[in-house]
XYZ file of N, CA and C in Angstrom:
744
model
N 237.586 154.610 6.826
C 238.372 154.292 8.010
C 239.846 154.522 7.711
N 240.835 154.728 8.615
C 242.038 154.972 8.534
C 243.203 153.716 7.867
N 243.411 153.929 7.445
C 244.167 152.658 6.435
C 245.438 152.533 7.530
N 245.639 153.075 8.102
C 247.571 152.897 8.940
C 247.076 152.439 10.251
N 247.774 151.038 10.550
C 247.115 150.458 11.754
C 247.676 151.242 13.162
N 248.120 152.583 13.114
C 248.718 153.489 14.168
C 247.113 154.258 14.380
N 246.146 154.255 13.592
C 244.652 154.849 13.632
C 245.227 156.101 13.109
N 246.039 156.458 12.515
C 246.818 157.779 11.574
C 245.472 157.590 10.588
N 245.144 158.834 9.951
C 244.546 159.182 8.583
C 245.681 159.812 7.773
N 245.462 159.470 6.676
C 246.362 161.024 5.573
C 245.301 162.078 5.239
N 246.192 162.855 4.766
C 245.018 164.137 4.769
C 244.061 163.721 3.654
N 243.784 162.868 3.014
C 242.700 162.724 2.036
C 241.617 162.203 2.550
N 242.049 161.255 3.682
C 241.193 160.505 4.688
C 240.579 161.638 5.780
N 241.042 162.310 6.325
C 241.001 163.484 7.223
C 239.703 164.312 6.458
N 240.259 164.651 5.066
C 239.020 165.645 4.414
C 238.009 164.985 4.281
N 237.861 163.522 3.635
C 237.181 163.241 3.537
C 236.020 162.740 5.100
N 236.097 162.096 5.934
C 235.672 162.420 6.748
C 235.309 163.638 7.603
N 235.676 164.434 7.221
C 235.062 166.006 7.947
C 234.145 166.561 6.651
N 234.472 166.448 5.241
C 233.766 166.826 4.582
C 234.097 168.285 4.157
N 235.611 168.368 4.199
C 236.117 169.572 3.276
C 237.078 169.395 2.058
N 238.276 169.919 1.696
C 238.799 169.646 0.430
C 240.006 169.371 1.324
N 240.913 168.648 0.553
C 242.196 168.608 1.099
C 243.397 169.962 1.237
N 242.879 170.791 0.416
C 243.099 171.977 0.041
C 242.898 173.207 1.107
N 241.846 172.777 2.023
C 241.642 173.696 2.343
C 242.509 173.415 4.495
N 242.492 171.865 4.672
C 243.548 171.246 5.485
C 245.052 171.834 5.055
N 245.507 171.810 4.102
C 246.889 172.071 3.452
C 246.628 173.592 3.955
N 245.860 174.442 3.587
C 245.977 175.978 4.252
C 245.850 176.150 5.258
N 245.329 175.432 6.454
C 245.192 175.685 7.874
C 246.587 175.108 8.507
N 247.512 174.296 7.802
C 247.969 173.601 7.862
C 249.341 174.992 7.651
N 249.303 175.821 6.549
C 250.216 176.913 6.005
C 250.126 178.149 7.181
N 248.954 177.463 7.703
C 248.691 179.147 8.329
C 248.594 178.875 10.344
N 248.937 177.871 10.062
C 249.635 176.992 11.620
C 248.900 176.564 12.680
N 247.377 176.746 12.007
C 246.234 176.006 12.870
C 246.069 174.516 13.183
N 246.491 173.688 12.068
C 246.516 172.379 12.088
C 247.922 171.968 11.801
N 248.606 171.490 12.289
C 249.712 170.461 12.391
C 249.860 168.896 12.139
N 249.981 167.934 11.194
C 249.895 166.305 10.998
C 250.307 166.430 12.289
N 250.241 164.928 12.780
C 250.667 164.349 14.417
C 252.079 163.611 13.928
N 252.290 163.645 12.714
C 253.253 162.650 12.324
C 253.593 162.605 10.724
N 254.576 162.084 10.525
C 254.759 161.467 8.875
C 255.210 160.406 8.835
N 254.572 159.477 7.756
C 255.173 158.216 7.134
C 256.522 158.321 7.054
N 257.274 157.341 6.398
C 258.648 157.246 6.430
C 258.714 157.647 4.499
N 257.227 157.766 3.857
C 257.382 158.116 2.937
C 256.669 160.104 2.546
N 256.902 160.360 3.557
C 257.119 162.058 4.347
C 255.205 162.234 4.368
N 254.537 161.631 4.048
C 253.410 161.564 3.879
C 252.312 162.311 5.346
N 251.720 163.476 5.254
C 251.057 164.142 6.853
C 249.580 162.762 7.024
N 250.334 162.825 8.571
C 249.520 161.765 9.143
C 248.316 162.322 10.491
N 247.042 162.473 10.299
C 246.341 162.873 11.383
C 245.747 162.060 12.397
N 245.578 162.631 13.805
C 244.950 161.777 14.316
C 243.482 162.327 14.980
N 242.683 161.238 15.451
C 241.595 161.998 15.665
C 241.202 163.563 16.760
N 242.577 163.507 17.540
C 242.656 164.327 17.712
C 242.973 165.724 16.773
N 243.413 165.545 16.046
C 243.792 166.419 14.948
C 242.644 166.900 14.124
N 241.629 165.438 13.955
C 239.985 165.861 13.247
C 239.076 166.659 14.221
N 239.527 166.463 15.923
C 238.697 167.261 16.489
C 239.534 168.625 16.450
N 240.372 169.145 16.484
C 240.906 170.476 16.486
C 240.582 171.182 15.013
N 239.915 170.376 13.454
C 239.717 170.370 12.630
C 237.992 170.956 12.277
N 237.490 170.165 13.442
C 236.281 170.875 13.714
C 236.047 172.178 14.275
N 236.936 172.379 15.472
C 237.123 173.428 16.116
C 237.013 174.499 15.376
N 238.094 174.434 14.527
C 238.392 175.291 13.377
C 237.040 175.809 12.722
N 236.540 174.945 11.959
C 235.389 175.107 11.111
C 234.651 175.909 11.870
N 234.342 174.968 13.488
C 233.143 176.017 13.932
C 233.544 178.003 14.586
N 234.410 177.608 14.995
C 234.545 179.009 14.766
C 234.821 180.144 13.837
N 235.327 179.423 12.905
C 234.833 180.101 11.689
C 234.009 180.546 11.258
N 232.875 179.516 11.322
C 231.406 179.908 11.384
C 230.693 181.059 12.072
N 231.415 180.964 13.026
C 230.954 182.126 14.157
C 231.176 183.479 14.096
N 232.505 183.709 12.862
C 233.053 184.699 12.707
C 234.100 184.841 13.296
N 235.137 183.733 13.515
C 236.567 184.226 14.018
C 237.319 184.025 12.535
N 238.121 185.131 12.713
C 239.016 185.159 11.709
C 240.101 183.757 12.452
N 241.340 183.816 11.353
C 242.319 182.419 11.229
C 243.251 182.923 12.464
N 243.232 184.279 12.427
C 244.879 185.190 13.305
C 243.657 184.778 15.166
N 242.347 185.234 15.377
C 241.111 184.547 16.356
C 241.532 183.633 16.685
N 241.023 182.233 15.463
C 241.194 181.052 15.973
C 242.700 180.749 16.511
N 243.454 181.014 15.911
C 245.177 180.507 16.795
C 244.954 181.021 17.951
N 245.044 182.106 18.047
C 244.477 182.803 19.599
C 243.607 182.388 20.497
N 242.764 182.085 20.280
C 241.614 181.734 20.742
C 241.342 179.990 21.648
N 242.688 180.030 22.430
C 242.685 178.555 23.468
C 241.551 178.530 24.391
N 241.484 179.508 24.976
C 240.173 179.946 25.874
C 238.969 179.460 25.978
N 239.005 179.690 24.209
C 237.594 179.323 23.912
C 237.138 178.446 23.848
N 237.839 176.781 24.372
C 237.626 175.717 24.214
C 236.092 175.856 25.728
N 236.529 176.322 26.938
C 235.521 176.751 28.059
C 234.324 177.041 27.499
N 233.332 175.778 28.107
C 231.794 175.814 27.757
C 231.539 177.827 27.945
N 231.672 178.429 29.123
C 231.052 179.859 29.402
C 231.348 180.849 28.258
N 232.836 180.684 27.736
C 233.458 181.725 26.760
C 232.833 181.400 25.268
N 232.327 180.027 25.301
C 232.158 179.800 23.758
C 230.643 180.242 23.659
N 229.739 179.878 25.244
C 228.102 180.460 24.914
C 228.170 182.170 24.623
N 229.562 182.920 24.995
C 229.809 184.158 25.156
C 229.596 184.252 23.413
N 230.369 183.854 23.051
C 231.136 183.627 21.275
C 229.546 183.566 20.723
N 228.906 182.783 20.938
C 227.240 182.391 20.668
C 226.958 183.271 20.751
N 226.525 184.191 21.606
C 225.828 185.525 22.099
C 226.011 186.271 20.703
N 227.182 186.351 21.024
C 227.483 187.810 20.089
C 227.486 187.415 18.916
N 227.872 186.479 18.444
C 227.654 185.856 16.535
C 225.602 186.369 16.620
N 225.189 185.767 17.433
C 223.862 185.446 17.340
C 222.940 187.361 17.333
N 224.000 188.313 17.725
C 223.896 189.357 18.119
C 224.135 190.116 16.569
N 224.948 189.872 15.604
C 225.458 189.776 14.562
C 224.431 189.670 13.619
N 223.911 188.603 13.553
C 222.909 187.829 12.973
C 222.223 189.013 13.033
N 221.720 188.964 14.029
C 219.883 189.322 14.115
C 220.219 190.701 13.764
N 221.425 191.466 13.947
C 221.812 193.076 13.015
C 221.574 193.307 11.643
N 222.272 192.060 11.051
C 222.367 191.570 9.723
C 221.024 191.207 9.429
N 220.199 191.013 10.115
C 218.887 190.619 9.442
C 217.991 191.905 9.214
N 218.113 192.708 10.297
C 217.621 193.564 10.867
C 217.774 194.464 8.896
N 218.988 194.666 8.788
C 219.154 195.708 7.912
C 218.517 195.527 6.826
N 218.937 193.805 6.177
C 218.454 193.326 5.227
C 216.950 193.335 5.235
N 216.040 193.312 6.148
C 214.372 193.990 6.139
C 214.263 195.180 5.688
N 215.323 195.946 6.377
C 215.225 197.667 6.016
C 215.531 197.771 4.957
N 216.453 197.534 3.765
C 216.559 197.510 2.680
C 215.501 197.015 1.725
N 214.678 195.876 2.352
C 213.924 195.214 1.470
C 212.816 196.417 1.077
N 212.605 196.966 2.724
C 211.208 197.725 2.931
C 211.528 198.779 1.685
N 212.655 199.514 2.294
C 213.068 200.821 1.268
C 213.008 200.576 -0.029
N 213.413 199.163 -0.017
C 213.314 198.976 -1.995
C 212.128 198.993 -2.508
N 211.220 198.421 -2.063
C 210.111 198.503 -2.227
C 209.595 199.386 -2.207
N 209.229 200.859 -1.326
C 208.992 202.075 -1.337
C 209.717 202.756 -2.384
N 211.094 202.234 -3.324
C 211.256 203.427 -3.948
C 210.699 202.819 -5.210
N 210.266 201.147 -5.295
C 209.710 201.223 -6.970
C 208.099 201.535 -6.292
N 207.386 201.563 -5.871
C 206.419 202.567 -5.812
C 206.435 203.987 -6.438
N 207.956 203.966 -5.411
C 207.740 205.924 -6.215
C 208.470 206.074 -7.061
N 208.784 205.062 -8.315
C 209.522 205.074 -9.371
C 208.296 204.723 -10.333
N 207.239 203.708 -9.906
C 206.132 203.643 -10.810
C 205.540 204.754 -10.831
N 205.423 205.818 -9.848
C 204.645 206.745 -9.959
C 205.025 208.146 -10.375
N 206.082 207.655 -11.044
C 207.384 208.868 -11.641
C 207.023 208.299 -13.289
N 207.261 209.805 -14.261
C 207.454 210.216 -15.313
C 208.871 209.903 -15.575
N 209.908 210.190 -14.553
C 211.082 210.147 -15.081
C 212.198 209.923 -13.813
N 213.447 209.463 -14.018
C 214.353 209.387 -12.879
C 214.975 210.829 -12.464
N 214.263 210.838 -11.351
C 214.966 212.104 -10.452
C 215.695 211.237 -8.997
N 217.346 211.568 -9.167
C 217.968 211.338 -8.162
C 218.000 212.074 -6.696
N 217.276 213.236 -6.709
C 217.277 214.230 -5.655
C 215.682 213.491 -4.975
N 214.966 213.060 -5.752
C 213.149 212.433 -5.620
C 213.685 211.387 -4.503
N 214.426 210.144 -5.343
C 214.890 209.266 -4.433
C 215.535 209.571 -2.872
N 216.790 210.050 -3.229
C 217.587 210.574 -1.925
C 216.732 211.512 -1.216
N 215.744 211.756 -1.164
C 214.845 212.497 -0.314
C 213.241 211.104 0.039
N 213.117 210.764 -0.892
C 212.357 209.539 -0.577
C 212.905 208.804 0.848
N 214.329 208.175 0.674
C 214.960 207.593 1.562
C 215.194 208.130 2.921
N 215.260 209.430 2.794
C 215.725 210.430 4.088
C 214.302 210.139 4.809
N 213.060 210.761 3.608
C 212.062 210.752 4.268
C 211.461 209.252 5.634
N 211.501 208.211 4.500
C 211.711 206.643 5.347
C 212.701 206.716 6.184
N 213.776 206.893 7.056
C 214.541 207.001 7.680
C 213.706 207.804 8.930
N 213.427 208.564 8.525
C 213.146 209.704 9.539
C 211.533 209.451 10.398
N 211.146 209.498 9.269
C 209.896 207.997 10.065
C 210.133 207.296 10.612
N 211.291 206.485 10.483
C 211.262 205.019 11.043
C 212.035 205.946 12.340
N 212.678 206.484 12.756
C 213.778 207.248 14.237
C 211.991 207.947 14.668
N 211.236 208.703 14.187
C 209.567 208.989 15.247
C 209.236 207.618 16.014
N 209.260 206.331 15.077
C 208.294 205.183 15.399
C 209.182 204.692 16.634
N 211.157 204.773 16.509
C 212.080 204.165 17.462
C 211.375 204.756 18.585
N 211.150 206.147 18.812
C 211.090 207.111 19.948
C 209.976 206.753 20.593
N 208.764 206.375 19.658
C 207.386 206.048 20.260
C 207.530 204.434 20.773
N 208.342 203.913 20.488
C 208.483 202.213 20.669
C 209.453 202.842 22.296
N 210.172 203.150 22.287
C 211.290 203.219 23.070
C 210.590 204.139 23.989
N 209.294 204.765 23.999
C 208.592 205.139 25.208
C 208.120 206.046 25.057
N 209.213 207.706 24.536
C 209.100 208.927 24.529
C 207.593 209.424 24.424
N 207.039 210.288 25.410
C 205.815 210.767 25.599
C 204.822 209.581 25.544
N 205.146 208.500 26.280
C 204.004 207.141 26.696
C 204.116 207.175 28.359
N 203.144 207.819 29.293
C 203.432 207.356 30.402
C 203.573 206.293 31.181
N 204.020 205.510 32.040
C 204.064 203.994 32.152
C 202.820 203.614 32.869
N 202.441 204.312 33.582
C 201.074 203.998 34.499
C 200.187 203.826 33.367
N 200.246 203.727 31.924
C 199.037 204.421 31.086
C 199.297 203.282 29.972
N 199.993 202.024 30.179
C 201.007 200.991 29.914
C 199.587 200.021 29.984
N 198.921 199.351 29.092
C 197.678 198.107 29.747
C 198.174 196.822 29.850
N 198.010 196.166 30.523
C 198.131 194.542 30.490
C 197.095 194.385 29.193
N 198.033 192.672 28.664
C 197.693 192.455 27.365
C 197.393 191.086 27.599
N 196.281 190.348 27.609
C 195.696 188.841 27.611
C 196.734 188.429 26.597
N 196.611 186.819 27.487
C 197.607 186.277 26.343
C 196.527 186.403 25.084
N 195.498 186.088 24.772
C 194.928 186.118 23.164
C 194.963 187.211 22.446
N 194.839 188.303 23.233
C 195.399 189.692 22.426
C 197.303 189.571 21.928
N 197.720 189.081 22.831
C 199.457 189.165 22.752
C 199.758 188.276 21.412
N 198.670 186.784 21.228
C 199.166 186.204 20.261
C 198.227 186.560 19.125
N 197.174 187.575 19.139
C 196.687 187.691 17.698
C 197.883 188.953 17.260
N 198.368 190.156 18.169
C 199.392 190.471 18.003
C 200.899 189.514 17.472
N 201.613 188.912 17.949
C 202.622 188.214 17.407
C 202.017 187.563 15.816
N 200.784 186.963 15.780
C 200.222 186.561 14.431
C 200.654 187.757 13.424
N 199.605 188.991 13.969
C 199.914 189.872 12.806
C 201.324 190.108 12.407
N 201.975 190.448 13.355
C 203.679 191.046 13.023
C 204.066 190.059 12.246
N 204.159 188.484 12.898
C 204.982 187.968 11.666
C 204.386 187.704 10.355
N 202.466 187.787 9.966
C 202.149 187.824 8.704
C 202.947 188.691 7.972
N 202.809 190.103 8.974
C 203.348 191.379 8.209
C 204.623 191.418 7.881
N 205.727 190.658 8.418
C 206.719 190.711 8.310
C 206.759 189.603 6.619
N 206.387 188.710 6.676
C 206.341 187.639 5.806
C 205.536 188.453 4.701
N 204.821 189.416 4.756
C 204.123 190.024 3.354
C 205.345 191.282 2.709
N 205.983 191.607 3.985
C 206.898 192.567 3.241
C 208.057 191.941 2.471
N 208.345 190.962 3.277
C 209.672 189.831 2.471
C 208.919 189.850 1.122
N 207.591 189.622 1.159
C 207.258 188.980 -0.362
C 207.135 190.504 -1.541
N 207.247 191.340 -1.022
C 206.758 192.458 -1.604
C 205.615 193.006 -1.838
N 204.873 192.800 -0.959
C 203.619 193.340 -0.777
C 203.976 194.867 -0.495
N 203.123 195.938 -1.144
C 202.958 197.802 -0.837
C 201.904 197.467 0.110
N 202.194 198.538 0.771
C 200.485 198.796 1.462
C 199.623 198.838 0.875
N 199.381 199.400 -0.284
C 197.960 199.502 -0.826
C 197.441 198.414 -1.739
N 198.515 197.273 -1.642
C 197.657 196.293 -2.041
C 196.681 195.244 -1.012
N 195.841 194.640 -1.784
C 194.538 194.138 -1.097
C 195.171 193.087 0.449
N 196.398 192.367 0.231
C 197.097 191.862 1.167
C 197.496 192.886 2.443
N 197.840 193.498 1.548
C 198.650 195.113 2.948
C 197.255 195.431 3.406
N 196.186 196.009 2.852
C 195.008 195.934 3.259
C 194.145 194.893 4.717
N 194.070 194.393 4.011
C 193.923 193.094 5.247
C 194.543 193.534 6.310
N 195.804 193.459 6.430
C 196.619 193.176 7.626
C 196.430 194.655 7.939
N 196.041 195.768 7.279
C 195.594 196.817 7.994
C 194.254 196.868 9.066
N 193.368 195.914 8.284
C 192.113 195.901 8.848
C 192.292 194.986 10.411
N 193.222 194.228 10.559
C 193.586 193.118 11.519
C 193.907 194.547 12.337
N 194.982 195.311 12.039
C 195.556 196.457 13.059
C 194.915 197.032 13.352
N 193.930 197.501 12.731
C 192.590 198.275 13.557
C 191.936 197.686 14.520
N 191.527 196.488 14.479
C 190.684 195.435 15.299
C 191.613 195.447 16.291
N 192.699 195.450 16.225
C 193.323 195.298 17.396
C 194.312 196.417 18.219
N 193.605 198.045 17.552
C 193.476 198.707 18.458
C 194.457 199.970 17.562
N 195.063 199.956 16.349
C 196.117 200.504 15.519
C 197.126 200.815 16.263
N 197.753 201.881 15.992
C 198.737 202.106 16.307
C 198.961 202.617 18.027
N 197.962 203.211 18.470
C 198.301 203.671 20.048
C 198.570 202.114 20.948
N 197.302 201.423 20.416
C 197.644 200.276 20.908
C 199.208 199.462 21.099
N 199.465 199.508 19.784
C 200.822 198.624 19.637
C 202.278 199.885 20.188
N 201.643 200.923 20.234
C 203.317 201.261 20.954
C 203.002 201.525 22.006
N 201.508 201.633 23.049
C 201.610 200.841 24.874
C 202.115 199.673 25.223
N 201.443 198.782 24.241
C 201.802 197.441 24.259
C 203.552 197.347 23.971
N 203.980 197.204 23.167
C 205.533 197.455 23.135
C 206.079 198.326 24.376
N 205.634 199.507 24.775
C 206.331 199.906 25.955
C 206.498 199.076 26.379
N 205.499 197.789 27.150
C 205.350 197.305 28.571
C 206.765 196.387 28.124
N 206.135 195.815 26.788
C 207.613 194.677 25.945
C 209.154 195.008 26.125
N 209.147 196.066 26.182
C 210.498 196.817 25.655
C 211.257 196.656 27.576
N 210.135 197.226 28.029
C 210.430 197.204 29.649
C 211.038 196.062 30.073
N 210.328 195.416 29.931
C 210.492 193.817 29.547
C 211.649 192.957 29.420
N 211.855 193.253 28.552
C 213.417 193.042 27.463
C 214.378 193.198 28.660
N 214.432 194.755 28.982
C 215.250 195.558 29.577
C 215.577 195.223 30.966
N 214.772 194.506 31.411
C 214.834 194.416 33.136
C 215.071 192.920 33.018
N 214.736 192.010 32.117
C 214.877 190.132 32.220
C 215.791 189.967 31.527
N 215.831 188.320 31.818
C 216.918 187.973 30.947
C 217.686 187.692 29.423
N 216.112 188.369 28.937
C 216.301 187.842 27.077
C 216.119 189.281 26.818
N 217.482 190.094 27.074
C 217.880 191.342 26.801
C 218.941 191.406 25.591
N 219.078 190.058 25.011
C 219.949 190.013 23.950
C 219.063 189.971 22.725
N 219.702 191.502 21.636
C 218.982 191.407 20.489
C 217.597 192.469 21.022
N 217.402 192.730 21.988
C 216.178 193.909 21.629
C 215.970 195.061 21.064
N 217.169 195.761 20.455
C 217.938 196.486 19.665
C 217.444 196.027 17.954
N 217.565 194.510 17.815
C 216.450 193.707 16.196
C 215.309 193.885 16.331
N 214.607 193.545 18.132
C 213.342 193.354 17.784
C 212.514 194.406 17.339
N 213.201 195.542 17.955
C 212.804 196.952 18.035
C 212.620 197.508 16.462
N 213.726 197.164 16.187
C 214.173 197.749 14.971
C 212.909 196.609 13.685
N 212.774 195.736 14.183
C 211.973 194.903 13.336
C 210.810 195.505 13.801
N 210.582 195.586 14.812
C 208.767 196.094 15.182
C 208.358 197.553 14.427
N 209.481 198.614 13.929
C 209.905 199.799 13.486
C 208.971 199.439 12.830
N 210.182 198.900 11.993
C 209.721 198.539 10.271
C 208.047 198.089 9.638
N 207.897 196.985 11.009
C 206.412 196.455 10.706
C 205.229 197.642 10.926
N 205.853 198.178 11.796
C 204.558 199.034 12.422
C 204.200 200.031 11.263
N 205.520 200.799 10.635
C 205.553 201.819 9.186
C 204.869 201.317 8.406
N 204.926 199.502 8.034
C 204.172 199.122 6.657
C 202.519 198.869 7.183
N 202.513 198.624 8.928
C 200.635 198.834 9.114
C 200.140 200.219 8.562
N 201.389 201.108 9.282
C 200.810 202.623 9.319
C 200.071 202.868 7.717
N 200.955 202.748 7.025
C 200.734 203.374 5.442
C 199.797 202.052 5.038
N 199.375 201.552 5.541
C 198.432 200.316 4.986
C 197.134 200.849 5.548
N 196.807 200.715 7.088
C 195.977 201.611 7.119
C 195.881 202.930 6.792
N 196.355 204.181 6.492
C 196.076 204.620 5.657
C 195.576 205.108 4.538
N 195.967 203.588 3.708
C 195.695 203.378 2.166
C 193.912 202.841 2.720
N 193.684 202.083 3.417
C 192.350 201.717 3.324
C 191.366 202.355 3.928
N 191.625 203.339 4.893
C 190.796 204.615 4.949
C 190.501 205.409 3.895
N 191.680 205.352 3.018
C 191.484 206.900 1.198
C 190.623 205.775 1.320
N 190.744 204.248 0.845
C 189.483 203.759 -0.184
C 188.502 203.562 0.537
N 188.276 203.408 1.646
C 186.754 203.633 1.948
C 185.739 204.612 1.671
């Protein structure tokens, strides 16, 4: 609690109740975001709770991705509409940032495959490995995103088909995080699930109708991840089934 019967904190009181360093008040403080409300007569910065809520402010938009030169700027943003705006697009951010970090995972994984299955390091093997995955994954965008799918030719999907679908994607998604190849007995499986449920023609009608979807309602934010996530999943069914057709 505030020791100065004015309900003043000092900045040690201030950090400590918000739960940062005093150090890091003293720089918002250098850089003209936060202002004491006052000083002791022994020059001492005195806050008030107003000062801890403009303290929060701070933090959270930070969080969000406003830079310090943002937040001073940024009065506006106190308005419930501008800050769900601020939400949007951090949240738009995110799901980019996630997006890539899958694609990297996938690719890493595809190149120690084809590094186990190498005699020796060839840098031209790799950088053509990668091109190759790339270029796959822009066929699968085109087939997700419609190209040569007519829409009349689009099926309705029962909800129990829709959720043994959503099941598989996020197993599959959760086996690639772990590093599962296709041709192991796990990637397997979830190949045999994709067949049962129709392989691949299936899942990019079905995604048309999705994508349509997206595009015309209101949860059009981020279908640009989902897409890009459905890419990715659909490449590690493809080469999974695959692998369990050679072994049959």
């Amino acid at each position: 609690m505030p020791a100065h019967k004015d309900g003043l904190m000092t900045v040690g009181e201030l950090a400590r109740r918000v739960g940062v360093t005093v150090r890091t008040i003293q720089y918002y403080d250098q850089k003209g975001l936060l202002h004491p409300s006052s000083k002791s007569e022994q020059n001492q910065r005195l806050y008030s709770t107003d000062d801890e809520e403009r303290l929060y402010r701070i933090l959270t938009l930070k969080f969000l991705g406003f830079s310090l030169t943002q937040i001073k700027e940024a009065e506006g943003i106190d308005d419930c509409q501008k800050l769900s705006g601020a939400l949007d697009h951090r949240m738009c951010e995110l799901e980019r940032e996630s997006m890539e970090i899958l694609r990297n995972i996938n690719t890493i994984s595809n190149l120690k495959e084809h590094l186990a299955a190498s005699e020796s390091v060839r840098w031209s093997d790799f950088a053509q490995a990668i091109s190759d995955m790339q270029n796959r994954e822009d066929v699968l965008w085109m087939a997700i995103n419609g190209e040569g799918c007519d829409e009349s030719s689009v099926p309705e999907l029962t909800h129990e088909v829709i959720d043994r679908w959503h099941e598989l994607m996020g197993d599959t998604i959760e086996a690639m995080h772990d590093g599962v190849q296709p041709r192991d007995e796990r990637g397997r499986e979830l190949a045999a699930r994709f067949e049962r449920l129709g392989g691949m023609p299936s899942a990019l009608t079905g995604l048309k109708r999705l994508a349509n979807q997206r595009t015309q309602g209101p949860k059009k934010y981020g279908r640009d991840f989902y897409a890009g996530i459905q890419r990715r999943t659909l490449s590690f069914l493809k080469d999974a089934l695959e692998a369990l057709h050679e072994q049959a």
